[in-house]
CSV table of C-alpha atoms and ligand atoms in Angstrom, one decimal:
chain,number,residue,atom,x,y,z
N,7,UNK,CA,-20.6,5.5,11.8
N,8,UNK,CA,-24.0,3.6,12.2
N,9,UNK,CA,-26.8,5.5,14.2
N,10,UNK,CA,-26.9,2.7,17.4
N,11,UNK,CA,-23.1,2.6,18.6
N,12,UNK,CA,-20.5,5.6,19.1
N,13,UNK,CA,-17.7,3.2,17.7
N,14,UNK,CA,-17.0,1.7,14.3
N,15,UNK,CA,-18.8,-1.4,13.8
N,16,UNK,CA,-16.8,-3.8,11.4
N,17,UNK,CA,-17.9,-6.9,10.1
N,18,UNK,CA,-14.8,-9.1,10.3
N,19,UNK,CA,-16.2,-12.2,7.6
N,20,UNK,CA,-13.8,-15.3,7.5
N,21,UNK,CA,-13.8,-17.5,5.0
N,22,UNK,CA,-12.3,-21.4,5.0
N,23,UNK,CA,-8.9,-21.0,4.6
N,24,UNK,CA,-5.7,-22.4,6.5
N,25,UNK,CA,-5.2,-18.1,7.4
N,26,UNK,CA,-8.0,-18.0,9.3
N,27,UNK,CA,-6.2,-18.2,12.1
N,28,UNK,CA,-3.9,-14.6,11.0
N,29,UNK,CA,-8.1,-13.3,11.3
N,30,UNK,CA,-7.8,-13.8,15.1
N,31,UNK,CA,-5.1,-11.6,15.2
N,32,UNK,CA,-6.5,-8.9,13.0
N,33,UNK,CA,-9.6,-9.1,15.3
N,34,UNK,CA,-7.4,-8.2,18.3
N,35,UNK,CA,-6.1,-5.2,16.3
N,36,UNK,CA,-9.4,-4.1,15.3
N,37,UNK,CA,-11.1,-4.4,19.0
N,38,UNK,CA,-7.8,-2.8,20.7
N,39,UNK,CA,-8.1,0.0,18.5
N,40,UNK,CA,-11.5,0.6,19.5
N,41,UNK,CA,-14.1,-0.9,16.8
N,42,UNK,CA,-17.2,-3.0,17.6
N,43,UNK,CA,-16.4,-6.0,15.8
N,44,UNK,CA,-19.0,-8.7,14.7
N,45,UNK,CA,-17.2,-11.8,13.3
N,46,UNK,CA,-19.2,-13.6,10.8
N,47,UNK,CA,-17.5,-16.4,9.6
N,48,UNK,CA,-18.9,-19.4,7.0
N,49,UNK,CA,-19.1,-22.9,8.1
N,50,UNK,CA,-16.0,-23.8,6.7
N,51,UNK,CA,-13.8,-21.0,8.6
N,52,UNK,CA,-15.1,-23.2,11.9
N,53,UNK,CA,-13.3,-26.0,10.8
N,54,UNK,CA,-10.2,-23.5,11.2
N,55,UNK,CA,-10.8,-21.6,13.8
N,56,UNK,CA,-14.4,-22.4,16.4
N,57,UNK,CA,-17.0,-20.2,17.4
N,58,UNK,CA,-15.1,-20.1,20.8
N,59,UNK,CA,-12.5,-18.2,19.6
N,60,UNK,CA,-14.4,-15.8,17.8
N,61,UNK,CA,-16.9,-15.2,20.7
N,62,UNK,CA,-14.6,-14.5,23.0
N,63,UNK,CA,-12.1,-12.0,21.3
N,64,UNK,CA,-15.3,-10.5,20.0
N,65,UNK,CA,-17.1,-10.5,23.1
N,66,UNK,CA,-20.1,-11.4,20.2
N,67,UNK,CA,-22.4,-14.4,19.5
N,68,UNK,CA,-20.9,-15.4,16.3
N,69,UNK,CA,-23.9,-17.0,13.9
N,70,UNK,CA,-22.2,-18.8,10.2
N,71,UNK,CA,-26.6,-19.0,8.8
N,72,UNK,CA,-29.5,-16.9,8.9
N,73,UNK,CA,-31.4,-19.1,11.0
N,74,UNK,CA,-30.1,-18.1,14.5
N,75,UNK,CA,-32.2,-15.7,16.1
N,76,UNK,CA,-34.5,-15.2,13.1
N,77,UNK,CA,-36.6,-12.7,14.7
N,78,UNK,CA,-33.7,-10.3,14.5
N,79,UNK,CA,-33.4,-10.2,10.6
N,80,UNK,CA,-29.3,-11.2,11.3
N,81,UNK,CA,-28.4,-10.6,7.8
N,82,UNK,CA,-30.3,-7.5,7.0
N,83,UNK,CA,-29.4,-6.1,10.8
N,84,UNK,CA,-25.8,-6.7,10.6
N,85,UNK,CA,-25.1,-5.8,7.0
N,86,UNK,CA,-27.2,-2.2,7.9
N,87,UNK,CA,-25.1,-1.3,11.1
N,88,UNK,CA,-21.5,-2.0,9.3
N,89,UNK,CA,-19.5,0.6,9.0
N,90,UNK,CA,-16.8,-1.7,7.4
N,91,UNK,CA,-16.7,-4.9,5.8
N,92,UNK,CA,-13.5,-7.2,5.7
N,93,UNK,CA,-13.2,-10.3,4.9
N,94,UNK,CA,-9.7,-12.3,5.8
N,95,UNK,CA,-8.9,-14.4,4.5
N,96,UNK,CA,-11.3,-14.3,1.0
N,97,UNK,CA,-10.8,-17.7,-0.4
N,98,UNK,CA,-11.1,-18.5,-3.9
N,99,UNK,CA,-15.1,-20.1,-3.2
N,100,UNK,CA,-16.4,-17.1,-1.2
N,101,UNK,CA,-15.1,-14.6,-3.7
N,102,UNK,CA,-17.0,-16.7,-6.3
N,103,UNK,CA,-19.9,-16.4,-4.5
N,104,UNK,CA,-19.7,-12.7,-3.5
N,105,UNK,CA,-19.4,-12.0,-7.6
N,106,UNK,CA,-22.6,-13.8,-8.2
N,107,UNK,CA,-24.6,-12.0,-5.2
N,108,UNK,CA,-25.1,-15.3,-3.7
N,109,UNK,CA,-26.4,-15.5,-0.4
N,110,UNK,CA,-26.7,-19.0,0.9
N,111,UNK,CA,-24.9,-18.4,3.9
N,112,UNK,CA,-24.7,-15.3,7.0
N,113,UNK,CA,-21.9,-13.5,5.1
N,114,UNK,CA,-22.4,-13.5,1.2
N,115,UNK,CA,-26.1,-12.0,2.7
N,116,UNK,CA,-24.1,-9.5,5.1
N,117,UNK,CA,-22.4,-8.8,1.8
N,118,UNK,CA,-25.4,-8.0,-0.4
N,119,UNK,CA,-27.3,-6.1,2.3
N,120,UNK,CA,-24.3,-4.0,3.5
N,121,UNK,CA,-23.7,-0.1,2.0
N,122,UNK,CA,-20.3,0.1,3.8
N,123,UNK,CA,-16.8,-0.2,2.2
N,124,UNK,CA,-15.8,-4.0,1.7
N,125,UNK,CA,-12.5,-4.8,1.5
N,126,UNK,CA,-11.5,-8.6,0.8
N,127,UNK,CA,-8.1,-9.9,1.7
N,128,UNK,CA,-7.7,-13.0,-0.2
N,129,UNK,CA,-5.5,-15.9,0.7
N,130,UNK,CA,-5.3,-18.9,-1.6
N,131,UNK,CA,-2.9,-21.1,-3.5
N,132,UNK,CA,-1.1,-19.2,-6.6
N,133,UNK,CA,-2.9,-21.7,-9.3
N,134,UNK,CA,-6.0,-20.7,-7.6
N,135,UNK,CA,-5.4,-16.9,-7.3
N,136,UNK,CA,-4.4,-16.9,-10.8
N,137,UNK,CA,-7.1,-18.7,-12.3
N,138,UNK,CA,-8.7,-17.2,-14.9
N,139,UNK,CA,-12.1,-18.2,-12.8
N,140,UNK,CA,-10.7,-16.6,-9.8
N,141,UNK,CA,-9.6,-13.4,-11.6
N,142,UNK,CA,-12.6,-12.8,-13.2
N,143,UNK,CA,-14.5,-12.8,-10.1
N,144,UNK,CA,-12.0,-10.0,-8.6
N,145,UNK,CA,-12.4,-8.0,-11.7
N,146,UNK,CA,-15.7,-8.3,-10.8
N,147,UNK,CA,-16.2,-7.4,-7.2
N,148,UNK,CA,-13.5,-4.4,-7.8
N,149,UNK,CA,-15.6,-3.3,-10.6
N,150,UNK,CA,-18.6,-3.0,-8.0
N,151,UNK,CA,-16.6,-0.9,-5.7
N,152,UNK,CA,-15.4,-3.4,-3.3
N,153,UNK,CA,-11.3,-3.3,-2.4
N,154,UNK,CA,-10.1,-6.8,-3.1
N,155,UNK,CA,-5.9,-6.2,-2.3
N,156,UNK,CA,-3.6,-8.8,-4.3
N,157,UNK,CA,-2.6,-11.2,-1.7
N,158,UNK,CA,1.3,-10.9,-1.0
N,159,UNK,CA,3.7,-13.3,-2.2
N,160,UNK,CA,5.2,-15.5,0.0
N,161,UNK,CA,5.9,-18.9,2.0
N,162,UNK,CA,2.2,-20.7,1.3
N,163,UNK,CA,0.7,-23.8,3.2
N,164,UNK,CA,3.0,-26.6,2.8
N,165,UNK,CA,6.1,-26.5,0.7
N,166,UNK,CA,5.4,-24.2,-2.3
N,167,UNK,CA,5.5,-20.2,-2.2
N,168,UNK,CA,4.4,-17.4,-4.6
N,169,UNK,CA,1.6,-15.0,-4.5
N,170,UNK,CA,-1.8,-16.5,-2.4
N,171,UNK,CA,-0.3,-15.6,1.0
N,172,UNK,CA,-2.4,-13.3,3.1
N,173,UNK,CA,-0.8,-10.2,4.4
N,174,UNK,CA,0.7,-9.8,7.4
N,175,UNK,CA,-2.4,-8.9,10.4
N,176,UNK,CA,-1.0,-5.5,11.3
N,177,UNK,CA,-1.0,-4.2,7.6
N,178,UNK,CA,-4.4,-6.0,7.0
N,179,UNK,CA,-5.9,-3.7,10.6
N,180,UNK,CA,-3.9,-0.2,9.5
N,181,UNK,CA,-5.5,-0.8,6.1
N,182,UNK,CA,-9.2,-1.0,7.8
N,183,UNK,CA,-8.6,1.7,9.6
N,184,UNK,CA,-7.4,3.8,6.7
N,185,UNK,CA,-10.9,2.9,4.8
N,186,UNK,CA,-12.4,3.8,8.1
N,187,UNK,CA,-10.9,7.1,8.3
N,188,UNK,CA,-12.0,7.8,4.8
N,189,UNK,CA,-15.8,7.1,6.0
N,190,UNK,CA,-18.2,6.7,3.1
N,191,UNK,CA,-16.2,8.2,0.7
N,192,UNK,CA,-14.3,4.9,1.3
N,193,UNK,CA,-16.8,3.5,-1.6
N,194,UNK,CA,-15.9,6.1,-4.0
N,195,UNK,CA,-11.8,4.3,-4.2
N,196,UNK,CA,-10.9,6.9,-7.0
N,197,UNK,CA,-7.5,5.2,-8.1
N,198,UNK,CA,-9.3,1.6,-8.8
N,199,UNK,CA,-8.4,0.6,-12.5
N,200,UNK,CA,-5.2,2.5,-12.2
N,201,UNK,CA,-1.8,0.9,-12.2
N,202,UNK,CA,0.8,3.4,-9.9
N,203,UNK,CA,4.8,2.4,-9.5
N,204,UNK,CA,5.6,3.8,-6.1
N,205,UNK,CA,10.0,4.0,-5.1
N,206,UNK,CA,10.6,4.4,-1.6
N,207,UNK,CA,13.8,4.5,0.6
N,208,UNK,CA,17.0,5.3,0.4
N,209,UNK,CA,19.7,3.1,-2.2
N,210,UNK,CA,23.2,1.6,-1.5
N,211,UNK,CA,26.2,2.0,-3.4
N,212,UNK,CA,28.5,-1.0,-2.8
N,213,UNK,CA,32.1,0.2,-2.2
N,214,UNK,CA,33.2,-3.2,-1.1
N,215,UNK,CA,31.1,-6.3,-0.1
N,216,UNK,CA,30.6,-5.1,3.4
N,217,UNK,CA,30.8,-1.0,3.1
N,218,UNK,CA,28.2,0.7,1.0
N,219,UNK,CA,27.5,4.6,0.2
N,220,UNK,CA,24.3,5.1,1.3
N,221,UNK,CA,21.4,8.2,2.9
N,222,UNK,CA,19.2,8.6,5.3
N,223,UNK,CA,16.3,7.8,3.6
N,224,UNK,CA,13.8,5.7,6.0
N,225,UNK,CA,11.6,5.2,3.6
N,226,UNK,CA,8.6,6.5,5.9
N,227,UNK,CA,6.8,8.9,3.2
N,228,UNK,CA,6.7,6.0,0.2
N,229,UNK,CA,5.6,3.3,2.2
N,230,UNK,CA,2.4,5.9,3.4
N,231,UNK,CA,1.9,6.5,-0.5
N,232,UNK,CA,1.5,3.0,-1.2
N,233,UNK,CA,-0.5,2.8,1.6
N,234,UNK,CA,-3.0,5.5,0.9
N,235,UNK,CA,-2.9,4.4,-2.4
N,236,UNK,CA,-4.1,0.9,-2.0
N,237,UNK,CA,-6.9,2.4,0.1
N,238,UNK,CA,-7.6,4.3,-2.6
N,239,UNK,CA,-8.1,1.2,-4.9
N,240,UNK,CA,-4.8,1.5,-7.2
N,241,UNK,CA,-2.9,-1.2,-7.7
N,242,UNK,CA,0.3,-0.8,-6.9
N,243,UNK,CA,4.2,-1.4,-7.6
N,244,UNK,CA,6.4,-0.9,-4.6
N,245,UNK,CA,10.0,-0.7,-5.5
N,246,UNK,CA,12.1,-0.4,-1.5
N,247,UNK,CA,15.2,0.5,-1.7
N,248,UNK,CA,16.9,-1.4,1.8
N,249,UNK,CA,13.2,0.1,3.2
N,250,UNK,CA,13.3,-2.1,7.3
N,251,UNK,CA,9.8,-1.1,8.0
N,252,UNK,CA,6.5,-3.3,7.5
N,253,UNK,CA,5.3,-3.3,4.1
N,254,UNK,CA,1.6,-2.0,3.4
N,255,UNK,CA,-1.2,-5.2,2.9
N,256,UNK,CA,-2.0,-5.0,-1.2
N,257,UNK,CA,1.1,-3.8,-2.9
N,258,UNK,CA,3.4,-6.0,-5.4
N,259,UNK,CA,6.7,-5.8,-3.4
N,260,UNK,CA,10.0,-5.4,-5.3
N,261,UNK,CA,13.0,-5.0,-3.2
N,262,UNK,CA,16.2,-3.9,-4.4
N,263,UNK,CA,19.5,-2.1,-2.9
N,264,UNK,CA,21.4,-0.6,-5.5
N,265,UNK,CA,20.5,2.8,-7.9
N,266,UNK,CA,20.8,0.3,-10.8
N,267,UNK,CA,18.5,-2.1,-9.6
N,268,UNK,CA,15.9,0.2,-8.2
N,269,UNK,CA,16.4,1.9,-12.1
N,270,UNK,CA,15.6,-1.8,-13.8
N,271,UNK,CA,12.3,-2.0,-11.6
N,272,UNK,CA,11.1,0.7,-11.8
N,273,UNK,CA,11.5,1.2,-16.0
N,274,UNK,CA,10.0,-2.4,-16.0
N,275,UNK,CA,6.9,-1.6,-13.7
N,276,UNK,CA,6.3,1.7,-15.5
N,277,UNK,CA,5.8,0.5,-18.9
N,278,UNK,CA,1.9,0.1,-18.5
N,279,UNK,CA,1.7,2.1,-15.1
N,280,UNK,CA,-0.6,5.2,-14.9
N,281,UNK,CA,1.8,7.2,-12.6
N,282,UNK,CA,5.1,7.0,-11.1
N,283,UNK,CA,5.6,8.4,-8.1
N,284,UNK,CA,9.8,8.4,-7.1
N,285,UNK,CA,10.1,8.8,-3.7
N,286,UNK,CA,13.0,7.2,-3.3
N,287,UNK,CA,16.1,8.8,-2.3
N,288,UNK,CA,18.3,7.7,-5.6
N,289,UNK,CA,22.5,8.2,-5.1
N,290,UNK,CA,23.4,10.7,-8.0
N,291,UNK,CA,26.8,9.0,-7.2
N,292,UNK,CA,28.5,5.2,-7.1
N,293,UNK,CA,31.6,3.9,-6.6
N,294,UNK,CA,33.1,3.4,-10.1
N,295,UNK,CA,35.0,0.3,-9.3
N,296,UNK,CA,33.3,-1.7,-6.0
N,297,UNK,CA,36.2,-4.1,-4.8
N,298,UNK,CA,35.5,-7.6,-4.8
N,299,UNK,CA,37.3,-8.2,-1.5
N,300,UNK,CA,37.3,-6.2,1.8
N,301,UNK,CA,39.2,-2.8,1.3
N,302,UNK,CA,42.1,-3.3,4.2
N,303,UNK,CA,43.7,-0.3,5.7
N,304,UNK,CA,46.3,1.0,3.4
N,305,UNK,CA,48.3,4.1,4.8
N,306,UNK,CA,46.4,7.0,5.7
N,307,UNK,CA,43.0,7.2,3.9
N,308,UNK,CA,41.1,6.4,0.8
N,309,UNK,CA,40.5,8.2,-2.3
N,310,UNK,CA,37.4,6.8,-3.6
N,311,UNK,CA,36.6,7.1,-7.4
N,312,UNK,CA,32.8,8.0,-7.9
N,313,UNK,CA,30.7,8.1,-11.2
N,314,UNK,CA,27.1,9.5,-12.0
N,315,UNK,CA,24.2,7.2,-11.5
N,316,UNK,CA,21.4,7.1,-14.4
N,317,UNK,CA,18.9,9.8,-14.1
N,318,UNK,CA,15.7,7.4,-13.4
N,319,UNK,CA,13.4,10.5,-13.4
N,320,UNK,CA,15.0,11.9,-16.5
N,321,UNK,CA,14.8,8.3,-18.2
N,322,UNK,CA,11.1,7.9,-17.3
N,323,UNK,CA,10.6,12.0,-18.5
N,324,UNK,CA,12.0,10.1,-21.9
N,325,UNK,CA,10.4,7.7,-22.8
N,326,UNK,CA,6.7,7.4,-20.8
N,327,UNK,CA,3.3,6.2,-22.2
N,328,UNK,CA,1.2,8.6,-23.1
N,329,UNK,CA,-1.3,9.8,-20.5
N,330,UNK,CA,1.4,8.7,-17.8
N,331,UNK,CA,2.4,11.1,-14.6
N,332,UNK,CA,5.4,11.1,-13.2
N,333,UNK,CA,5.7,12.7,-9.4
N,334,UNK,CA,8.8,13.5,-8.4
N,335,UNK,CA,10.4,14.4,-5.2
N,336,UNK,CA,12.8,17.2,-4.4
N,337,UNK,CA,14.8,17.7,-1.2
N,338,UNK,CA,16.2,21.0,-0.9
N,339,UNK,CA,17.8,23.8,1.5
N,340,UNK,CA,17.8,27.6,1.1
N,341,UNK,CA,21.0,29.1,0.2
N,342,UNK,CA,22.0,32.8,0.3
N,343,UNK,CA,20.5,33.4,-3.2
N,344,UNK,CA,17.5,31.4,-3.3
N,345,UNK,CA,14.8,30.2,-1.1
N,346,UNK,CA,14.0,26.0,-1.2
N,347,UNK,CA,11.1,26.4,-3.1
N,348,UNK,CA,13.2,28.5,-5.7
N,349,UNK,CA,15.6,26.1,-6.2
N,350,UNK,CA,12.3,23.6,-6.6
N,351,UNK,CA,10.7,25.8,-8.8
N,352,UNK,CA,14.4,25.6,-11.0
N,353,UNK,CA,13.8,21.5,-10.8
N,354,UNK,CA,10.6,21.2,-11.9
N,355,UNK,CA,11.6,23.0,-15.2
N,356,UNK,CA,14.5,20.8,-15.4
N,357,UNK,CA,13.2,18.0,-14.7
N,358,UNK,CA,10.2,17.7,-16.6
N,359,UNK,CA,7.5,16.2,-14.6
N,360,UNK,CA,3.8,16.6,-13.9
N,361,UNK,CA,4.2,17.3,-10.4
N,362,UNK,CA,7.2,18.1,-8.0
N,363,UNK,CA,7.0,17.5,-4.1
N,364,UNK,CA,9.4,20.2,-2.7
N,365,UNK,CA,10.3,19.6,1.1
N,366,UNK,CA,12.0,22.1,2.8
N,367,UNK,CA,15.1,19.6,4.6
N,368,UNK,CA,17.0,22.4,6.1
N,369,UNK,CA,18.3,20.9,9.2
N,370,UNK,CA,17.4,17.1,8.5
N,371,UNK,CA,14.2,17.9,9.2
N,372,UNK,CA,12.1,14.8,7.6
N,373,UNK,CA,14.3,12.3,7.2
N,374,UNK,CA,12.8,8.9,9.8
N,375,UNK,CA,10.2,10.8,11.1
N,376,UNK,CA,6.4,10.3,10.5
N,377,UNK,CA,5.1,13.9,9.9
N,378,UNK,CA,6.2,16.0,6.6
N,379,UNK,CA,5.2,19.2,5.4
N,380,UNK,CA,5.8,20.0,1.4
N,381,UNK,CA,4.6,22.2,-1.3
N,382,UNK,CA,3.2,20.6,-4.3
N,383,UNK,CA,4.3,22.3,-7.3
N,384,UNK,CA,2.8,22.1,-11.0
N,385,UNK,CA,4.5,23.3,-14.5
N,386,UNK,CA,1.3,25.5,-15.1
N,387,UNK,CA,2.2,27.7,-11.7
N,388,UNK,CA,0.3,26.1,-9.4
N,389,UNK,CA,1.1,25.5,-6.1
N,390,UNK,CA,-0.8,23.7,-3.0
N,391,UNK,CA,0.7,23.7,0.7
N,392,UNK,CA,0.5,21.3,2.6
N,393,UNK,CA,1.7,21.9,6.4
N,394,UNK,CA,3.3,19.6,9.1
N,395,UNK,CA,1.2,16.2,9.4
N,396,UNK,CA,0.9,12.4,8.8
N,397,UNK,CA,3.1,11.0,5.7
N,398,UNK,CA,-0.2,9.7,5.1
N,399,UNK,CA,-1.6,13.2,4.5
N,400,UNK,CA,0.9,14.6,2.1
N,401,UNK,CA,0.8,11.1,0.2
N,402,UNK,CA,-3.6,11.7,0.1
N,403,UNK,CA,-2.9,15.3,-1.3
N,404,UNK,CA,-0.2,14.0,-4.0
N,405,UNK,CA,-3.0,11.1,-4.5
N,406,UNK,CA,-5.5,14.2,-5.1
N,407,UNK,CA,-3.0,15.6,-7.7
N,408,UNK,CA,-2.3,12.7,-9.5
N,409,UNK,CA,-6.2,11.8,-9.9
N,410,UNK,CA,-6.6,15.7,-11.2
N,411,UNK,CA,-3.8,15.1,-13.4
N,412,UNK,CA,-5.6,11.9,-15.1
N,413,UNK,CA,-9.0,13.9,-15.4
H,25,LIG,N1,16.1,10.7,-8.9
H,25,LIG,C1,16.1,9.7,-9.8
H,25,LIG,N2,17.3,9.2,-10.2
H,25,LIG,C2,18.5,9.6,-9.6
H,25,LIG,C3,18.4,10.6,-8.6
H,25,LIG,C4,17.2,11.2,-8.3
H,25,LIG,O1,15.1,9.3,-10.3
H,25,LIG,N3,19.6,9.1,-10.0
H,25,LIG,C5,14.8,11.3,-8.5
H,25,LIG,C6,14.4,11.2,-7.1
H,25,LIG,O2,13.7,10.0,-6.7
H,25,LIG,C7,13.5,12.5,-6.9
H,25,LIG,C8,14.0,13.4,-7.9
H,25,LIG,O3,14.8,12.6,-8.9
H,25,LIG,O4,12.2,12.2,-7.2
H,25,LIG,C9,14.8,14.5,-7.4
H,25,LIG,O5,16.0,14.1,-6.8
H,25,LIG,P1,17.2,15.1,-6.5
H,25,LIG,O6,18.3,14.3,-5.9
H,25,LIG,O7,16.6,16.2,-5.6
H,25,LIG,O8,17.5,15.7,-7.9
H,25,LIG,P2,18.7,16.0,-8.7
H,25,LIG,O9,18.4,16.1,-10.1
H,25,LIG,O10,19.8,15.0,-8.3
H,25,LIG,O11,19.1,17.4,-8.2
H,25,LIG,P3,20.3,18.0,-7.2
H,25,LIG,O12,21.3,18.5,-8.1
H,25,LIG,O13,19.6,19.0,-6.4
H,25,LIG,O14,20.7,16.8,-6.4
């Protein structure tokens, strides 16, 4: 936190882009949560959105040149005080700029004089974001330190879709505040260069086309991996399985429903990932033979065939790259011969993987809520507690494993 102000001071930079005006709202969420927030946008943001706007949610002058108030050394001063630099949206021109260390404007200076994280949200069209130019330049700015998430893919200005679109606001402000939290060490984002696969939620078994088999997976503790792990600089591969909660800014969504489908994306991502990380609650069971019609009421029940679902862990345990660590996740209850962690310690071994997450679900204890407790468990012996907190601190110490594991 800068020396002159007991709150976070973020430098909220705008760029020209239609999404500008998605900026206004991450402004609000930055303010309401209690951050100082200087908006320096470039000329061509004002054509979006005017210095009105900004001045008032702000409650700050709002400068686009270095020429107002000259005395004050603007883009020295403001750079210096940032705890936090964002920039939503980045557009394809500013992130060519910030890659050269241009400084022909308020914010490429901010952005050369600042020491804080930077984090750049970029919006664009798909040809633009895909550019060889364009991806060079992000290569370049990630390879400097600064967090440049991949824009999401979606409905884009006009007609077309595909990936350019800017995050949703509310993802854009938890993922500043997550940087934030992380304070200086928010430079050092120790998963950039990696590629992880992340599965979250729970999967659906079709019995008929409107009845499914399904658990009570929320999805909660794989959506705060991703999370955590975009802060952290990875990129990342979100496979959500029927997951109704907002997706983290940054990741590559790929939503499916069934065990099968979750199976072909996540063996597709993994190929060149770094780590798989299968949260997901996976059936081990599916209806052999889904009707095609609605099952009517026949007599006096149902006897419902099942058969075994693939093994996705076990098929990854096969066949990974080398170098490649595969997390899994292992719900379990005590029984009258052996304790939870016992039966963990047993699937580990079975299993095969790098690193088992063992929570303790006697009672229904985790499922849809947003604390978790879990012991971390590794082949060599090793354990590491973690108690009762945030998703996001379990997914930080699984992070902390996984980095360990790479070293
Ligand atoms: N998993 C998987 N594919 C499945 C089932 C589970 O990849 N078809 C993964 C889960 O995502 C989790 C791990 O395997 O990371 C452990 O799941 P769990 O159901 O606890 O393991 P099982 O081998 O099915 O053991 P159990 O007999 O206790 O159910």
């Amino acid at each position: 936190m800068s020396a002159s102000t007991s709150s976070p001071n973020v430098v909220l930079g705008v760029s020209g882009g239609i999404a500008a005006y998605k900026a206004c709202e991450v402004l609000r969420g930055l303010t309401e949560s209690g951050h100082q927030v200087r908006v320096v946008p470039t000329d061509a943001a004002l054509r979006f959105v005017g210095k009105a706007t900004w001045e008032a949610l702000s409650g700050q002058p709002v400068a686009t040149d270095v020429w107002a108030q000259v005395s004050d050394v603007p883009h020295v001063r403001i750079g210096r005080q940032a705890d936090l630099v964002i920039v939503v949206p980045a557009t394809a021109d500013l992130l060519a700029r910030a890659a050269s260390g241009r400084a022909d404007d308020l914010l490429t200076s901010v952005l050369l004089t600042t020491r804080a994280p930077v984090i750049y949200a970029p919006a664009m069209h798909t040809e633009m974001w895909e550019h060889p130019a364009t991806v060079a330049n992000v290569a370049t700015l990630r390879s400097r330190g600064a967090l440049v998430i991949d824009p999401a893919d979606g409905r884009l200005t006009g007609s077309d879709s595909g990936p350019g679109r800017l995050p949703e606001p509310d993802s854009i402000v938890e993922l500043a505040l997550r940087v934030l939290a992380r304070g200086r060490d928010g430079l050092a984002a120790d998963l950039a260069g990696h590629k992880v696969v992340v599965s979250a939620g729970g999967t659906r078994e079709p019995i008929d086309p409107v009845r499914f088999l399904g658990n009570r997976s929320s999805g909660r503790q794989g959506l705060a991996l991703a999370a955590t792990a975009v802060a952290r600089g990875a990129e990342v591969v979100l496979v959500a399985a029927n997951v109704q909660l907002p997706i983290p800014a940054g990741v590559h969504l790929v939503a499916v429903e069934s065990a099968s489908e979750l199976r072909e994306a996540v063996l597709a991502a993994a190929s060149d990932a770094d780590a798989v990380v299968m949260a997901a609650a996976v059936a081990d069971f599916r209806p052999s033979q889904p009707a095609s019609h609605k099952i009517k009421k026949q007599g006096a029940g149902l006897d419902l065939a099942l058969e075994s679902t693939t093994d996705v862990l076990a098929e990854l345990v096969g066949c990974r790259p080398v170098g490649q660590v595969l997390v899994g996740f292992a719900a379990e209850t005590g029984d009258s011969q052996h304790t939870a962690l016992e039966h963990g310690q047993a699937k580990l071994v079975r299993k095969g993987v790098d690193l088992l997450v063992v929570n303790d679900v006697s009672g229904g204890a985790v499922f849809g809520q947003l604390n978790n407790a879990a012991t971390l468990l590794w082949p060599d012996g090793r354990s590491v507690e973690v108690g009762l907190g945030a998703k996001e601190v379990l997914s930080d110490a699984i992070w902390d494993g996984v980095r360990d594991l790479w070293r």
